[in-house]
Short mmCIF file of N, CA and C in Angstrom, two decimals:
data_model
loop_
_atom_site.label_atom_id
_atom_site.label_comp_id
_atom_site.label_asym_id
_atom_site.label_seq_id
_atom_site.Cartn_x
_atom_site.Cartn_y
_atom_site.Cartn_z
N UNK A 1 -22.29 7.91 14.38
CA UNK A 1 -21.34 8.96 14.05
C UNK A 1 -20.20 8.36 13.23
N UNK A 2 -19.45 9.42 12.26
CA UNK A 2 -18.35 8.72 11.10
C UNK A 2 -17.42 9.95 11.48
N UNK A 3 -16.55 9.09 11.50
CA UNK A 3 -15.14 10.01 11.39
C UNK A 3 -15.21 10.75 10.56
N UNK A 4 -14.49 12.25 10.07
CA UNK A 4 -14.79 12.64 8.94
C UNK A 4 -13.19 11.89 7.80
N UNK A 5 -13.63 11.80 6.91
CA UNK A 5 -12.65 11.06 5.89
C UNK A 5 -11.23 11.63 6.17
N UNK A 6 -11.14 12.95 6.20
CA UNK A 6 -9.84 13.74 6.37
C UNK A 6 -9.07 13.16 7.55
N UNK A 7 -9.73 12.64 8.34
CA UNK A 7 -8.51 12.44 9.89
C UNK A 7 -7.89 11.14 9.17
N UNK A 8 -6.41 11.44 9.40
CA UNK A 8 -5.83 10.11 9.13
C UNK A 8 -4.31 10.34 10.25
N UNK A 9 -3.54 9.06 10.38
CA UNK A 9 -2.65 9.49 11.07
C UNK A 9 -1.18 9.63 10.55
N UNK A 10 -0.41 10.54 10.72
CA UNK A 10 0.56 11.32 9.79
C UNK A 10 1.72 10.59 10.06
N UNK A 11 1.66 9.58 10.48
CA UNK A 11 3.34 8.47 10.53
C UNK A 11 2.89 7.64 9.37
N UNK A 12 1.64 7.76 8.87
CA UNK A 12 1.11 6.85 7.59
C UNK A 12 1.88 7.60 6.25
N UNK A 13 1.98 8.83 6.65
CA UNK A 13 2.92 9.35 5.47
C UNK A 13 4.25 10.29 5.78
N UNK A 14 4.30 9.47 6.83
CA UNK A 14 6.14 9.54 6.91
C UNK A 14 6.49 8.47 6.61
N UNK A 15 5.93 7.02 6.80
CA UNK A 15 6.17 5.86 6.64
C UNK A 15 6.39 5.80 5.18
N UNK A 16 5.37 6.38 4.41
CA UNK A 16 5.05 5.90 2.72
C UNK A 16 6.64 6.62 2.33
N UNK A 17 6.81 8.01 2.84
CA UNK A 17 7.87 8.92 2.30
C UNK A 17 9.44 7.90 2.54
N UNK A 18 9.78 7.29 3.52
CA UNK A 18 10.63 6.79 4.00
C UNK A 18 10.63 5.53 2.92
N UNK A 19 9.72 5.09 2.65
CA UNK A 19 9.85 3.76 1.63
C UNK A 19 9.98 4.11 0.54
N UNK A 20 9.61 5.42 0.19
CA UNK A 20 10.30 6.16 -1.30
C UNK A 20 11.24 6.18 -1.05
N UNK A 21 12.28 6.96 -0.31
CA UNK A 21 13.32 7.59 -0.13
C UNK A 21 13.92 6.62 -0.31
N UNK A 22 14.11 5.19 0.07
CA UNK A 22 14.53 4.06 0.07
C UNK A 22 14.79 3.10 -1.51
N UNK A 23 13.52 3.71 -2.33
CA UNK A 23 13.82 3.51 -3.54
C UNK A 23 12.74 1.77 -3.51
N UNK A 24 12.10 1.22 -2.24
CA UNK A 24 11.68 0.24 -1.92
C UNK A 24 10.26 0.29 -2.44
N UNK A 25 9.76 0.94 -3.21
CA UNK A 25 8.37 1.02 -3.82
C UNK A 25 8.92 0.31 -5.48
N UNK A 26 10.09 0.72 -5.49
CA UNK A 26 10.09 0.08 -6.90
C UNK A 26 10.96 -1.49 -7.18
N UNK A 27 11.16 -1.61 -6.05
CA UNK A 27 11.67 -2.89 -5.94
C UNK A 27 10.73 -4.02 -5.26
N UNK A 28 9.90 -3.99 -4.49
CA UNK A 28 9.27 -4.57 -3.50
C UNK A 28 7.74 -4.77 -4.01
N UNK A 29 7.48 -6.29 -3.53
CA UNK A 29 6.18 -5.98 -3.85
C UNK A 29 5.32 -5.60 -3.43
N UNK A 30 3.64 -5.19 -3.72
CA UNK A 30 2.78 -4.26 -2.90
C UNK A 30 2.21 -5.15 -1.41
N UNK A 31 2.88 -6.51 -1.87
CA UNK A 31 2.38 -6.95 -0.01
C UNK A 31 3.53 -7.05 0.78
N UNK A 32 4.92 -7.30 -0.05
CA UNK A 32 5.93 -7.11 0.73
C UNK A 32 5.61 -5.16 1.55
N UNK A 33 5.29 -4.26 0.96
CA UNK A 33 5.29 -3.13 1.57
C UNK A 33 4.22 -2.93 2.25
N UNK A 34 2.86 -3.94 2.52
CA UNK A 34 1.85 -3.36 3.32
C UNK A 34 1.99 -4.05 4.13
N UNK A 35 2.73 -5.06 4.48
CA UNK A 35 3.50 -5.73 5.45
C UNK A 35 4.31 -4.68 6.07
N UNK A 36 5.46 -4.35 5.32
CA UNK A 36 6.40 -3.29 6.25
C UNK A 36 5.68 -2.50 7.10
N UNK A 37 4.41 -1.60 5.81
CA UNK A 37 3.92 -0.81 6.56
C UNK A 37 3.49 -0.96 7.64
N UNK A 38 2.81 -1.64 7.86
CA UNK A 38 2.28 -2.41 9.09
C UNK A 38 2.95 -2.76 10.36
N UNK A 39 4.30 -3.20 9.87
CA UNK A 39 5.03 -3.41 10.75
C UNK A 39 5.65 -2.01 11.71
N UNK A 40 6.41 -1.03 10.84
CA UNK A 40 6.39 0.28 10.72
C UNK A 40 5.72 0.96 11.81
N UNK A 41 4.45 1.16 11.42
CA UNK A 41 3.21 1.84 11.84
C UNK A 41 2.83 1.33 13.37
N UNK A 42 3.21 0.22 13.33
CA UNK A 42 2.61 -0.61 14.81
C UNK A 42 4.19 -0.57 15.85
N UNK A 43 4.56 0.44 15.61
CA UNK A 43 6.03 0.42 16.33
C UNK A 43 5.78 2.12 16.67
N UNK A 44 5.10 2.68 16.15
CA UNK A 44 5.03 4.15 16.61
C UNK A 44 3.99 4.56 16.89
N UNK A 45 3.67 5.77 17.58
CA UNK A 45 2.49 6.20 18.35
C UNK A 45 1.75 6.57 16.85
N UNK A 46 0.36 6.77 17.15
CA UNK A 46 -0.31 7.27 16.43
C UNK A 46 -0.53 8.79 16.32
N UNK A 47 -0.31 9.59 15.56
CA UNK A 47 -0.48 11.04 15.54
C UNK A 47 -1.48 11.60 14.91
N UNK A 48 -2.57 11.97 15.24
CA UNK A 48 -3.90 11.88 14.24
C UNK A 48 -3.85 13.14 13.75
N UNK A 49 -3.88 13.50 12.96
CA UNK A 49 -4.44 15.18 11.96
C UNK A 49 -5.48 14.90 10.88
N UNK A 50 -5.49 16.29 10.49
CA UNK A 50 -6.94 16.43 10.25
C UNK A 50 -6.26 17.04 8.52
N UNK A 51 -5.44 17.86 8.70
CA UNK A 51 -5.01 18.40 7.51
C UNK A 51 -3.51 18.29 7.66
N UNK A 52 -2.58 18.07 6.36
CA UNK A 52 -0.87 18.08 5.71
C UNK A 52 -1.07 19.57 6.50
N UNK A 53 -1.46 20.41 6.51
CA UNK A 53 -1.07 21.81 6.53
C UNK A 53 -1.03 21.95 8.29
N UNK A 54 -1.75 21.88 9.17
CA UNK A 54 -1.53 21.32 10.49
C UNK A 54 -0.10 21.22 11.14
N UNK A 55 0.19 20.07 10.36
CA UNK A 55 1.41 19.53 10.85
C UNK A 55 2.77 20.66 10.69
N UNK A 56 2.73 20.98 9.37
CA UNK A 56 4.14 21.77 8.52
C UNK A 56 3.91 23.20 9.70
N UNK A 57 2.54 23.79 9.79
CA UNK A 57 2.16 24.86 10.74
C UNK A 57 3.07 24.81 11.90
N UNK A 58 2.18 23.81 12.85
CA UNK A 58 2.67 23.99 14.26
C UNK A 58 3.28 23.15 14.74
N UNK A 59 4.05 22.09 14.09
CA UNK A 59 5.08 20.94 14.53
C UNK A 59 6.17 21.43 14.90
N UNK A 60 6.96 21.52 15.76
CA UNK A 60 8.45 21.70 15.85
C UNK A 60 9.35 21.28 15.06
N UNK A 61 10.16 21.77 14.56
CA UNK A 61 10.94 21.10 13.68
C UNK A 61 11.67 20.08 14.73
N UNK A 62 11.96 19.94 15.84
CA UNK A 62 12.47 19.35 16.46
C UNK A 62 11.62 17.69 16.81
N UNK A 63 10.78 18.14 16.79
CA UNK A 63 9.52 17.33 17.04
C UNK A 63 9.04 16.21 15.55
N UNK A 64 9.67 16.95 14.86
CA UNK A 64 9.60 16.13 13.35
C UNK A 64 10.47 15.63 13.03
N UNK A 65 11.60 16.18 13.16
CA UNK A 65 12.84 15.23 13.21
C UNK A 65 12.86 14.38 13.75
N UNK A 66 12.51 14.15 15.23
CA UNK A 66 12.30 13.21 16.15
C UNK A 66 11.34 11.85 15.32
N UNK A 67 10.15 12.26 14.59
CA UNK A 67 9.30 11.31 13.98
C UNK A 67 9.81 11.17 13.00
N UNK A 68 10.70 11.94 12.23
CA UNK A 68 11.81 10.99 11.53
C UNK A 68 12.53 9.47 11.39
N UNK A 69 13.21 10.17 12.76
CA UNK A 69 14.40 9.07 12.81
C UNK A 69 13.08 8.13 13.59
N UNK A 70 11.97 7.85 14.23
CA UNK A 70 11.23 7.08 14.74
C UNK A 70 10.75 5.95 13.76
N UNK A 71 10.77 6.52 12.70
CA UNK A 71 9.93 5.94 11.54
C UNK A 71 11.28 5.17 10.30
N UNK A 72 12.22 6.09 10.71
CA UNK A 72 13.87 5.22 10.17
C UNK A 72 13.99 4.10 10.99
N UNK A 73 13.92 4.05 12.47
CA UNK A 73 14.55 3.15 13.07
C UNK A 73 12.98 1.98 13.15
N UNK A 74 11.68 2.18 13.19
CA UNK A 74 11.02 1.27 12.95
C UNK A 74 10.75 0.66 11.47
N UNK A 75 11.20 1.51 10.34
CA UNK A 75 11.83 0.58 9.09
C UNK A 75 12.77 -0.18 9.07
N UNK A 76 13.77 0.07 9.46
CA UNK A 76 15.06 -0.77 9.86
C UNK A 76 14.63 -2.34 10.36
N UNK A 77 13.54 -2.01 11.63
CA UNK A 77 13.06 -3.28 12.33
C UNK A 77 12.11 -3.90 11.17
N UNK A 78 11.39 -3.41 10.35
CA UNK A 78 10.55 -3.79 9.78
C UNK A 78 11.29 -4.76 8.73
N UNK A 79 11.95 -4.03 7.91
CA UNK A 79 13.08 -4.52 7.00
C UNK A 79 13.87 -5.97 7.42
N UNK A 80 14.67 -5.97 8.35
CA UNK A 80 15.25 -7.01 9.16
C UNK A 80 14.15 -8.18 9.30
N UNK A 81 13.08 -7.88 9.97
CA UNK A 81 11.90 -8.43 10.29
C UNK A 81 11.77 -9.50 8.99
N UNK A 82 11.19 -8.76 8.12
CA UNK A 82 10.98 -8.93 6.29
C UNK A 82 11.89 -9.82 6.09
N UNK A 83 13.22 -9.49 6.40
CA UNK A 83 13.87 -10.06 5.00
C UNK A 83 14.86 -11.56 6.11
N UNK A 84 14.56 -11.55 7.23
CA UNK A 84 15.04 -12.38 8.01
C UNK A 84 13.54 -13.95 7.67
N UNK A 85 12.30 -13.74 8.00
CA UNK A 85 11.33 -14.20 7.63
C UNK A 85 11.22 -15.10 6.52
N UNK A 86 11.79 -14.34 5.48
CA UNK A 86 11.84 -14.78 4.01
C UNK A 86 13.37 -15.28 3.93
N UNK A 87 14.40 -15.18 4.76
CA UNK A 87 15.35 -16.14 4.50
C UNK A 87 15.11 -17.67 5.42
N UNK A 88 14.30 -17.12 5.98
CA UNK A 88 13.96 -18.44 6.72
C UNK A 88 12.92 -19.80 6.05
N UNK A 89 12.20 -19.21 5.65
CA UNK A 89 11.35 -19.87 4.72
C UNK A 89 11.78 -20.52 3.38
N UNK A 90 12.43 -19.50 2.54
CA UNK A 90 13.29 -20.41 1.72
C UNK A 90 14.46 -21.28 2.80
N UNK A 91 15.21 -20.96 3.44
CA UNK A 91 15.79 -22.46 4.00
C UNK A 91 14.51 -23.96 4.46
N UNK A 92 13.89 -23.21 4.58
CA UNK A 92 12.66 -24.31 4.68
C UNK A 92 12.18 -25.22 3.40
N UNK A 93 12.28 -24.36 2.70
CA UNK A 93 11.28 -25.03 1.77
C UNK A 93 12.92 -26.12 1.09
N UNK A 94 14.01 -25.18 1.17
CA UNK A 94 15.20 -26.31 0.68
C UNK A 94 15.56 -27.04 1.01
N UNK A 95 14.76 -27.73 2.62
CA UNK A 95 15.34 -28.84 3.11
C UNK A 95 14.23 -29.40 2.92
N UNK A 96 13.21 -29.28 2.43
CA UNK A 96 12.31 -30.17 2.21
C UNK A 96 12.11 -31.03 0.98
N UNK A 97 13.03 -29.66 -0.41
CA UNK A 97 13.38 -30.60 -1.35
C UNK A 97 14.48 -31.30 -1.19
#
């Protein structure tokens, strides 16, 4: 048995939307962001749908807001995460030259 292609899980594109909004797609590179994503994504529950139209239907607005700020505050960690990582490494590599 195969999943059908359509199920995917919808913090995958609150996540993508949040890294627009951020302006971080055009600054960042595509592994610096499938990193975030990753990071992101593995900090929040999984919400599986089947269709965009689903969600906008019968979500609470309250309930979306909520996966909002869920997906703000696990970018935040992701970000920090990122950019703490990569200051660490260059101090590395400068004490080695």
């Amino acid at each position: 048995m195969k999943l059908d292609d359509d199920i995917h899980n919808y913090y995958e594109h609150l996540v993508l939307e949040r890294i627009s909004q951020l302006g971080l797609d055009k600054t960042k590179s595509p592994d610096y962001l499938a990193d975030l994503c990753c990071l992101a994504l593995n900090q929040v529950p999984p919400r599986y749908i089947r269709y965009e139209v689903d969600m906008a239907f019968y979500l609470p607005q309250s309930e979306r807001n909520q996966m909002e700020m869920n997906v703000e505050h696990a970018i935040s960690k992701g970000l920090k995460y990122l950019d703490e990582t990569e200051k660490s490494r260059k101090d590395n590599i400068e004490e080695i030259e």
